[in-house]
PDB file of C-alpha atoms in Angstrom:
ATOM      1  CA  UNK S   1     -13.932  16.818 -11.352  1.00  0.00           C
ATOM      2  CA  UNK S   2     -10.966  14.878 -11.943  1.00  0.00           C
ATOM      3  CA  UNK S   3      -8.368  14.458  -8.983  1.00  0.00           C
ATOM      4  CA  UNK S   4      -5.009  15.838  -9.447  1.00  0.00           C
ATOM      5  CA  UNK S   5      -1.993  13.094  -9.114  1.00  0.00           C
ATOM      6  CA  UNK S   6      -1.159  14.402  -5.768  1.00  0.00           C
ATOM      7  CA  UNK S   7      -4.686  14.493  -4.573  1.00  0.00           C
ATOM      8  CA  UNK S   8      -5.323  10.562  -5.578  1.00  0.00           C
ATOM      9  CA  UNK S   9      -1.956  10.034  -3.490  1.00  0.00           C
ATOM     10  CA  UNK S  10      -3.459  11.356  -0.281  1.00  0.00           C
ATOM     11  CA  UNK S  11      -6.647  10.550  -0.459  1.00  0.00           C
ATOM     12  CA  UNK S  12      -5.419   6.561  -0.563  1.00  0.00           C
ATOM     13  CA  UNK S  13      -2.936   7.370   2.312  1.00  0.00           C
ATOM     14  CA  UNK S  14      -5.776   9.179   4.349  1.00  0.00           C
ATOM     15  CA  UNK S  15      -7.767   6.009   3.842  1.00  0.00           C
ATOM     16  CA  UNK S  16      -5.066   3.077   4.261  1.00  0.00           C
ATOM     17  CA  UNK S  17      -4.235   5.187   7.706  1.00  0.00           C
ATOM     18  CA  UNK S  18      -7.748   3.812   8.747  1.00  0.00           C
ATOM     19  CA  UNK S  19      -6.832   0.453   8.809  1.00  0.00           C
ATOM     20  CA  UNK S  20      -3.972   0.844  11.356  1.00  0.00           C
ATOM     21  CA  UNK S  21      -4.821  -0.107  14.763  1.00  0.00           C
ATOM     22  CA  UNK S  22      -2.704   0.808  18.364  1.00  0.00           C
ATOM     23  CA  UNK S  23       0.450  -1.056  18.959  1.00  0.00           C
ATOM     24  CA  UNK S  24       0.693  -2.090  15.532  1.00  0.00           C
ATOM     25  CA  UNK S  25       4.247  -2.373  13.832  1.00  0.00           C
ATOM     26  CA  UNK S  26       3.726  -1.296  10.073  1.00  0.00           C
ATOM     27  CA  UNK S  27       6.438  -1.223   7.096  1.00  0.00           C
ATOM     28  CA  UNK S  28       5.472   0.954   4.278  1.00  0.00           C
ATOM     29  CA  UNK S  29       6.824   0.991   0.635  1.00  0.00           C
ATOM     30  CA  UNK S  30       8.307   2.918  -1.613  1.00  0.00           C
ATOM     31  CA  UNK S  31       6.126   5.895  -3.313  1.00  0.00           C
ATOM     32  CA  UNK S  32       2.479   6.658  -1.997  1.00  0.00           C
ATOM     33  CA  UNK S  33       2.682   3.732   1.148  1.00  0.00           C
ATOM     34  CA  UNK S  34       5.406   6.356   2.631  1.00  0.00           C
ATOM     35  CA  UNK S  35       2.409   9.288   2.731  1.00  0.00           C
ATOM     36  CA  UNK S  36       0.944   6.919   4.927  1.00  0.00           C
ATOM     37  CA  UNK S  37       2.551   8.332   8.048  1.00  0.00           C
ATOM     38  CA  UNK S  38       1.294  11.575   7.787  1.00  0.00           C
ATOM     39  CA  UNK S  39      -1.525  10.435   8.240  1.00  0.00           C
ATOM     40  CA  UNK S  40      -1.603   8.301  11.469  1.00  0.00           C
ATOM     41  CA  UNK S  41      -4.335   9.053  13.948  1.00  0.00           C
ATOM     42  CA  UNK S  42      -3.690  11.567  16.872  1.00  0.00           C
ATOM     43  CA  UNK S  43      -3.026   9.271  20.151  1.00  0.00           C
ATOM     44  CA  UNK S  44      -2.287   6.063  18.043  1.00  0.00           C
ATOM     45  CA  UNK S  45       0.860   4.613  18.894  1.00  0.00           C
ATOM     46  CA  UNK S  46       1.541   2.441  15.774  1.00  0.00           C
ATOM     47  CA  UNK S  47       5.827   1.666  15.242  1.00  0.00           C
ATOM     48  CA  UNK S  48       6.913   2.170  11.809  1.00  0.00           C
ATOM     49  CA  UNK S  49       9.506  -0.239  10.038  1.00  0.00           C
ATOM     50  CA  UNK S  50      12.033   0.052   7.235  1.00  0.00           C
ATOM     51  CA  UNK S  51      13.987  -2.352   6.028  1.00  0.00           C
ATOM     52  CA  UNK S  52      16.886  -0.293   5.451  1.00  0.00           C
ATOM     53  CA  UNK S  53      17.457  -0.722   9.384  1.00  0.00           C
ATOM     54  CA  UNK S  54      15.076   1.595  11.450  1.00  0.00           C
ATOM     55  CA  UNK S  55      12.144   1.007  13.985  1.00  0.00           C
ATOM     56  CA  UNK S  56      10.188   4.495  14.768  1.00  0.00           C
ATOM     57  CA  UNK S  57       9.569   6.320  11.954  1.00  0.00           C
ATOM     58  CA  UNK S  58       7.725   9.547  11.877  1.00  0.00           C
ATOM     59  CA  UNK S  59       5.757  11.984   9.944  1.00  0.00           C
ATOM     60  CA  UNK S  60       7.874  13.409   6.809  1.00  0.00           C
ATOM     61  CA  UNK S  61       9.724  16.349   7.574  1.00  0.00           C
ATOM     62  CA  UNK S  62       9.358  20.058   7.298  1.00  0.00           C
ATOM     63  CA  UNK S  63      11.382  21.855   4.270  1.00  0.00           C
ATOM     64  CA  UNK S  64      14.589  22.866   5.629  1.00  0.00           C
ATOM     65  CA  UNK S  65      14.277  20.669   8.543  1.00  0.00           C
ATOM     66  CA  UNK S  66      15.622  17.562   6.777  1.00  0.00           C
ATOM     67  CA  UNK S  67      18.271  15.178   8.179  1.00  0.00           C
ATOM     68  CA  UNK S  68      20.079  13.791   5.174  1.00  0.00           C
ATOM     69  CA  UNK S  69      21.709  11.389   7.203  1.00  0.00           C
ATOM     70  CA  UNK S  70      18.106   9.763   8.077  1.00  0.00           C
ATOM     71  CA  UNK S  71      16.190   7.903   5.360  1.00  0.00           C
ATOM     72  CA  UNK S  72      14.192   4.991   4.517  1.00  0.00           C
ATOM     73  CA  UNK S  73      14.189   2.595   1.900  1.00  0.00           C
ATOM     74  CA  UNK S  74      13.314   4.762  -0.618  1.00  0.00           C
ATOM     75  CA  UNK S  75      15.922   7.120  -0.160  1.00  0.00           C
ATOM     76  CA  UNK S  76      13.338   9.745   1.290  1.00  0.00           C
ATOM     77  CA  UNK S  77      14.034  11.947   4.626  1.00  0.00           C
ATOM     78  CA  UNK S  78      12.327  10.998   7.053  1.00  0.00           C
ATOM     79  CA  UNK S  79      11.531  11.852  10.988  1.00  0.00           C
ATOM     80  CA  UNK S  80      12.225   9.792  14.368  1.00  0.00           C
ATOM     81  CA  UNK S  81       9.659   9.040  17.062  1.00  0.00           C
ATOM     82  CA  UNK S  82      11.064   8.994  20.848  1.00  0.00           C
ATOM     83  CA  UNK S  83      12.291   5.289  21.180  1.00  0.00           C
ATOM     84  CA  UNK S  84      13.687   4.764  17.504  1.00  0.00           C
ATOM     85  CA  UNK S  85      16.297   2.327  17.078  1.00  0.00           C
ATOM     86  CA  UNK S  86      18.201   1.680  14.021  1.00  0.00           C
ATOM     87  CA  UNK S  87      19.887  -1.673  13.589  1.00  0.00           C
ATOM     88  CA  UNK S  88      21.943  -3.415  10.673  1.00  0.00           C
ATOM     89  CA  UNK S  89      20.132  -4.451   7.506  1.00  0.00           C
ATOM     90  CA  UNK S  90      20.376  -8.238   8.238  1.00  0.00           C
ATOM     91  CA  UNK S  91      18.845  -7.645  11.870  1.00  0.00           C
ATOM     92  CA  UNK S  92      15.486  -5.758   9.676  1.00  0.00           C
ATOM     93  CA  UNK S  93      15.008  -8.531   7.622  1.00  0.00           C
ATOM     94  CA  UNK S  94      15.196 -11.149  10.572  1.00  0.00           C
ATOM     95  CA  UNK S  95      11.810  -8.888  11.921  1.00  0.00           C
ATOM     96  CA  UNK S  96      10.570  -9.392   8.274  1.00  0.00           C
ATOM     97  CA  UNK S  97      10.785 -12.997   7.609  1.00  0.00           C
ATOM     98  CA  UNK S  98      10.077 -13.632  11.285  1.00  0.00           C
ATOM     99  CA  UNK S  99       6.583 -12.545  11.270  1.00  0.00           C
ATOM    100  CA  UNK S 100       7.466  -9.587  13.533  1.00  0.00           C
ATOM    101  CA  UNK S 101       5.505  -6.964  11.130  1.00  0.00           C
ATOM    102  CA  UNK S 102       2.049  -6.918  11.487  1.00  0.00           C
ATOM    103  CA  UNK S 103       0.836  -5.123   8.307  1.00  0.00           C
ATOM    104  CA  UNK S 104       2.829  -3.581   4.986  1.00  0.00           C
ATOM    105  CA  UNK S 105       1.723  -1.075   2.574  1.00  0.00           C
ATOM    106  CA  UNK S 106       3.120  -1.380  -0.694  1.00  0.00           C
ATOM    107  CA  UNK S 107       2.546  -0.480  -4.676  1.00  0.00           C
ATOM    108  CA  UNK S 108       1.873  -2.677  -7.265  1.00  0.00           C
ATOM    109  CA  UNK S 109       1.891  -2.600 -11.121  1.00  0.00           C
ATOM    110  CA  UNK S 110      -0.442  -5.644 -10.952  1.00  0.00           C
ATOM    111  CA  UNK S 111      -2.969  -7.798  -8.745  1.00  0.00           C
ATOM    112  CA  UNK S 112      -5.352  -9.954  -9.431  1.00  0.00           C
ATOM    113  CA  UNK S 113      -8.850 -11.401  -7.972  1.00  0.00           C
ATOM    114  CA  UNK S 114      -6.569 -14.514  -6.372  1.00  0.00           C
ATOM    115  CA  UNK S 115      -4.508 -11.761  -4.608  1.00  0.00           C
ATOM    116  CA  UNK S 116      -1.128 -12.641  -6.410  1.00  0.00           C
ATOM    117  CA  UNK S 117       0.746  -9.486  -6.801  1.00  0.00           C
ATOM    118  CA  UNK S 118       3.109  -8.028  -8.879  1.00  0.00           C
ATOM    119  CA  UNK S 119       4.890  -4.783  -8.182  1.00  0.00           C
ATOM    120  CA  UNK S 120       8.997  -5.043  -9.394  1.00  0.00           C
ATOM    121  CA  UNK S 121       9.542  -6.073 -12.410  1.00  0.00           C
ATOM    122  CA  UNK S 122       8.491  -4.855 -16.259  1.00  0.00           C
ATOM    123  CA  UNK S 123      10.172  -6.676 -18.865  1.00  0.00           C
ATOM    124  CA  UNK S 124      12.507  -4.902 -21.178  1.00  0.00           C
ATOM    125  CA  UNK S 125      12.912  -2.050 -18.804  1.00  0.00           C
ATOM    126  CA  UNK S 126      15.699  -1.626 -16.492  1.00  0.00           C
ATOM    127  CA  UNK S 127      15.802  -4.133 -12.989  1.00  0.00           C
ATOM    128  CA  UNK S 128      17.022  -2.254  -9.837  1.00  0.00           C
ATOM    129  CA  UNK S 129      15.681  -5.760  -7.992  1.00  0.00           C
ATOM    130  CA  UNK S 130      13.139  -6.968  -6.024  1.00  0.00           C
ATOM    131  CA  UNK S 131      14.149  -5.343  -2.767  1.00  0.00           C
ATOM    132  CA  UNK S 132      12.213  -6.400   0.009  1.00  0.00           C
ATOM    133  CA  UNK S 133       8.972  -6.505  -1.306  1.00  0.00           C
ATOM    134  CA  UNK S 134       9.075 -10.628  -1.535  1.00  0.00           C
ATOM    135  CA  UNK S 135       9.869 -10.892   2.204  1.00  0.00           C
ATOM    136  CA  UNK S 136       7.483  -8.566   3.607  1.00  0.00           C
ATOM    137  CA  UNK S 137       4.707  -9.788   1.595  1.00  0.00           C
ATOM    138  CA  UNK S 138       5.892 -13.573   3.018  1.00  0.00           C
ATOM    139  CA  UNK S 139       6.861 -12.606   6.053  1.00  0.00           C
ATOM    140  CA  UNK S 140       3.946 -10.168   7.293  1.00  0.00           C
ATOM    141  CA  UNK S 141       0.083 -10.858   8.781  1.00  0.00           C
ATOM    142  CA  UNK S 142      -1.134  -8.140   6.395  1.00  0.00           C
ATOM    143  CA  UNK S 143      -0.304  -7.019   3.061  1.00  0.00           C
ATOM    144  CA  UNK S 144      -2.389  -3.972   2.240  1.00  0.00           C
ATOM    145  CA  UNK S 145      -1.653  -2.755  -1.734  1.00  0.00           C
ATOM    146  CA  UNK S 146      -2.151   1.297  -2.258  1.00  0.00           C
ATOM    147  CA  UNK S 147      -2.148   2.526  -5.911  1.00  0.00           C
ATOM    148  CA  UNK S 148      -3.854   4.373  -8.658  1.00  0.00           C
ATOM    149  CA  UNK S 149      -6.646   1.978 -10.129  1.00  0.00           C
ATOM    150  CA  UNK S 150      -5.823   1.978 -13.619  1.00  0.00           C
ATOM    151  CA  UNK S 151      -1.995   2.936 -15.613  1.00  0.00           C
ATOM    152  CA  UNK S 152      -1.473   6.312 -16.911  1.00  0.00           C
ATOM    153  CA  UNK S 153      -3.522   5.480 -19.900  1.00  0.00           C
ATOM    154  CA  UNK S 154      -6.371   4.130 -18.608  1.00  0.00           C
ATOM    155  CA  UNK S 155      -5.784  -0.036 -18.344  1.00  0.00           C
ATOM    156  CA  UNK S 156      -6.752  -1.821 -15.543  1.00  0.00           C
ATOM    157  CA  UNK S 157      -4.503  -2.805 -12.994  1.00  0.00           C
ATOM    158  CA  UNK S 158      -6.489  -5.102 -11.076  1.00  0.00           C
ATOM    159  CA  UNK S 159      -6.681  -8.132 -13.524  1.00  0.00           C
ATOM    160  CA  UNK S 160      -8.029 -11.796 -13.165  1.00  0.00           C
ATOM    161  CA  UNK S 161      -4.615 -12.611 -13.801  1.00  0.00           C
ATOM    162  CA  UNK S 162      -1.695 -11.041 -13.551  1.00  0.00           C
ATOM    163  CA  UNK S 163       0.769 -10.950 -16.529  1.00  0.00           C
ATOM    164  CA  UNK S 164       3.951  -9.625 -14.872  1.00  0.00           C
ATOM    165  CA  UNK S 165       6.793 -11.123 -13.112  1.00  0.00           C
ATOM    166  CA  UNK S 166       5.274 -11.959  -9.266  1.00  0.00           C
ATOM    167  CA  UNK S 167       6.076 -11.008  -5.905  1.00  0.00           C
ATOM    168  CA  UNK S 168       4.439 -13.323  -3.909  1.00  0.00           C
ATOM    169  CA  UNK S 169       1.287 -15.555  -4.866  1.00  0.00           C
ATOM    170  CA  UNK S 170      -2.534 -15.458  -3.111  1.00  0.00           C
ATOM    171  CA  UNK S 171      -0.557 -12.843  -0.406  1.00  0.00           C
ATOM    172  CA  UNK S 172      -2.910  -9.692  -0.672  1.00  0.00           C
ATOM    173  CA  UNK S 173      -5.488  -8.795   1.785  1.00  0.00           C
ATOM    174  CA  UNK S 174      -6.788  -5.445   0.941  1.00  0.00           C
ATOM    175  CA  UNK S 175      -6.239  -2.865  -2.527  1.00  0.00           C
ATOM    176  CA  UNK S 176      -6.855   0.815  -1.802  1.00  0.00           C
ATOM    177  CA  UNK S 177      -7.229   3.456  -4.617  1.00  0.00           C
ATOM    178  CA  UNK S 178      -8.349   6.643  -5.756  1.00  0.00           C
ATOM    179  CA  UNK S 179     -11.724   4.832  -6.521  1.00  0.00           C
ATOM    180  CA  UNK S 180     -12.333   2.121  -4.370  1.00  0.00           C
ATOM    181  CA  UNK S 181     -11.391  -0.193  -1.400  1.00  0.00           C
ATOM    182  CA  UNK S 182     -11.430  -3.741  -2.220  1.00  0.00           C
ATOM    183  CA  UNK S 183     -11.350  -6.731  -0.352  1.00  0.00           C
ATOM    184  CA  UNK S 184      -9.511  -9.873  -1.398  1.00  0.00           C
ATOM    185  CA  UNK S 185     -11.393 -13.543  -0.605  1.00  0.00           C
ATOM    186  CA  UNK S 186     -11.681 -16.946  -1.154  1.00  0.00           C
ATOM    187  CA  UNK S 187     -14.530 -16.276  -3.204  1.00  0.00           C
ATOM    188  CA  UNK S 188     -12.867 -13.443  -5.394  1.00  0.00           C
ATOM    189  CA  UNK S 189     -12.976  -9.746  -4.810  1.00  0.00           C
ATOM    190  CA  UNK S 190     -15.554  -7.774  -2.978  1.00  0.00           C
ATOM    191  CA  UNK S 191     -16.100  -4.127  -3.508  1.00  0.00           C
ATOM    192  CA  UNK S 192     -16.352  -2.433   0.230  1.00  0.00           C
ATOM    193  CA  UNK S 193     -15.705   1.098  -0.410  1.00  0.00           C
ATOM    194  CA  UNK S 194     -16.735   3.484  -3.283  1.00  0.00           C
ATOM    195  CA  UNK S 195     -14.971   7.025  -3.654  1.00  0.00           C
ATOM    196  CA  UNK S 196     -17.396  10.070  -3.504  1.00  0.00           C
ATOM    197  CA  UNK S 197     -19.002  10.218  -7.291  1.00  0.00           C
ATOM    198  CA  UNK S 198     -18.044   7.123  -7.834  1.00  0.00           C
ATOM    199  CA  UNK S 199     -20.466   3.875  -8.797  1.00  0.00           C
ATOM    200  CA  UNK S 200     -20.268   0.298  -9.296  1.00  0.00           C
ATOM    201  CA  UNK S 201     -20.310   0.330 -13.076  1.00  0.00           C
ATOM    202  CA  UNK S 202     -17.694   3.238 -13.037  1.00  0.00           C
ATOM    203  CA  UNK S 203     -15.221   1.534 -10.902  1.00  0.00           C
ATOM    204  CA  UNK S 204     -16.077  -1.982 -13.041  1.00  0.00           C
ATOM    205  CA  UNK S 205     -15.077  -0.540 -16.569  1.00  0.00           C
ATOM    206  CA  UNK S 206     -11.652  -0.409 -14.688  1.00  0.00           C
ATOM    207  CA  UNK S 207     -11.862  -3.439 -13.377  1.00  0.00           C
ATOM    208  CA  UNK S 208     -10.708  -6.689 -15.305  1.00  0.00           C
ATOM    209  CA  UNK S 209     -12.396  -8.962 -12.794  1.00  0.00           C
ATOM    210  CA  UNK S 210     -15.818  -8.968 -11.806  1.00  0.00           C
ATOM    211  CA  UNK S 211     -16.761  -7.367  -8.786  1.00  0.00           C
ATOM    212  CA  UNK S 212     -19.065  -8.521  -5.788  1.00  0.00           C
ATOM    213  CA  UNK S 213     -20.954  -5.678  -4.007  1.00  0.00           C
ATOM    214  CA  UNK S 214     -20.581  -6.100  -0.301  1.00  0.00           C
ATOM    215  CA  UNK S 215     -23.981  -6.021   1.763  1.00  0.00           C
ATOM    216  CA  UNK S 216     -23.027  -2.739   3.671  1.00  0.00           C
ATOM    217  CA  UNK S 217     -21.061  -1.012   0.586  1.00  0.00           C
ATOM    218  CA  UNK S 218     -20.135   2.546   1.860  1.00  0.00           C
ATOM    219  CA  UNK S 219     -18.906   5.783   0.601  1.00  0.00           C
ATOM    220  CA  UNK S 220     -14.746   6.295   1.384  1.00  0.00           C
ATOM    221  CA  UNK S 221     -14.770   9.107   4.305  1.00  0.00           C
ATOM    222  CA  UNK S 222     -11.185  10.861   4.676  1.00  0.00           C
TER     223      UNK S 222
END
């Protein structure tokens, strides 16, 4: 049965939240990376960052318990954690380029089996900017990409080469999606995680490059 939109979204947060780990401090991108707090484990203590100046980010609010005056990056309400701090824009981006953020979660239009990634830019369409995708992908340990396998009609976005403008070159570790979690190496990409239904050959018609089959492939649990 095909997923719905929405159900694809969470089911790649519910799984990305699996790779946090206690007392780590996490940024999160714009679009499905932000469901990713929802999803944090009971008792973890892991500090959320956006660059937009804040440190303690929590769960998404209720309806009609929204503070307009608190956002992140992408414009979206958002909740505090005891201890939040907010701090100027130039201050964020110090963290960032630092190497003060341990992981990020971000979408991507594009990556390929090198882990270059491209997530900004389409030419001939409208440029809002990079934002701060370029420094977090520089700047943090762990750059985790969380997006729908293939475009809306049915093209692979993990390529052997990607044909967009980049972000940042050979700087992905990990690509979670609806169908799969994939591991980026030296040796090219190795296919960890299936999605329930799904196969090898299923996931490979959507898939430019050719996947290795880890020794211990498993079945993504949410």
């Amino acid at each position: 049965m095909a997923k719905t939109d929405d159900q694809k979204r969470e089911l790649i947060a519910r799984r990305v939240a699996q790779e946090l780990r206690d007392g780590l401090s996490v940024n999160l991108g714009i679009g499905t990376p932000t469901l990713v707090a929802n999803y944090i484990p009971a008792g973890m203590e892991v500090i959320l960052q956006s660059e937009n100046g804040m440190l303690g980010i929590g769960p998404f609010p209720f309806e009609g318990e929204e503070d307009p005056d608190l956002i992140n990056a992408g414009k979206e309400t958002i909740t505090e954690i005891p201890g939040s701090s907010y701090f100027s824009s130039a201050d964020s981006f110090a963290m960032i380029r630092g190497g003060h953020v341990d992981m990020t979660v971000l979408g991507a239009l594009q990556v390929d089996e090198k882990g270059n990634l491209a997530n900004w830019a389409i030419p001939g369409k409208m440029l809002k900017g990079m934002g701060g995708a370029m420094d977090l992908v520089a700047g943090a340990r762990r750059v985790i990409i969380a997006m729908e396998h293939a475009t809306k009609d049915g093209k692979p976005k993990i390529l052997r080469t990607c044909t967009l403008p980049l972000t940042g070159i050979e700087v992905v570790n990990l690509i979670v999606t609806e169908l799969a979690v994939i591991e980026v190496t030296k040796n090219g990409l190795v296919l960890r995680e299936v999605a329930p239904g799904e196969t090898l050959d299923s996931i490979q018609k959507v898939t430019e490059p050719k996947l290795r089959v880890s020794e211990d492939l498993k079945t993504i649990s949410i």
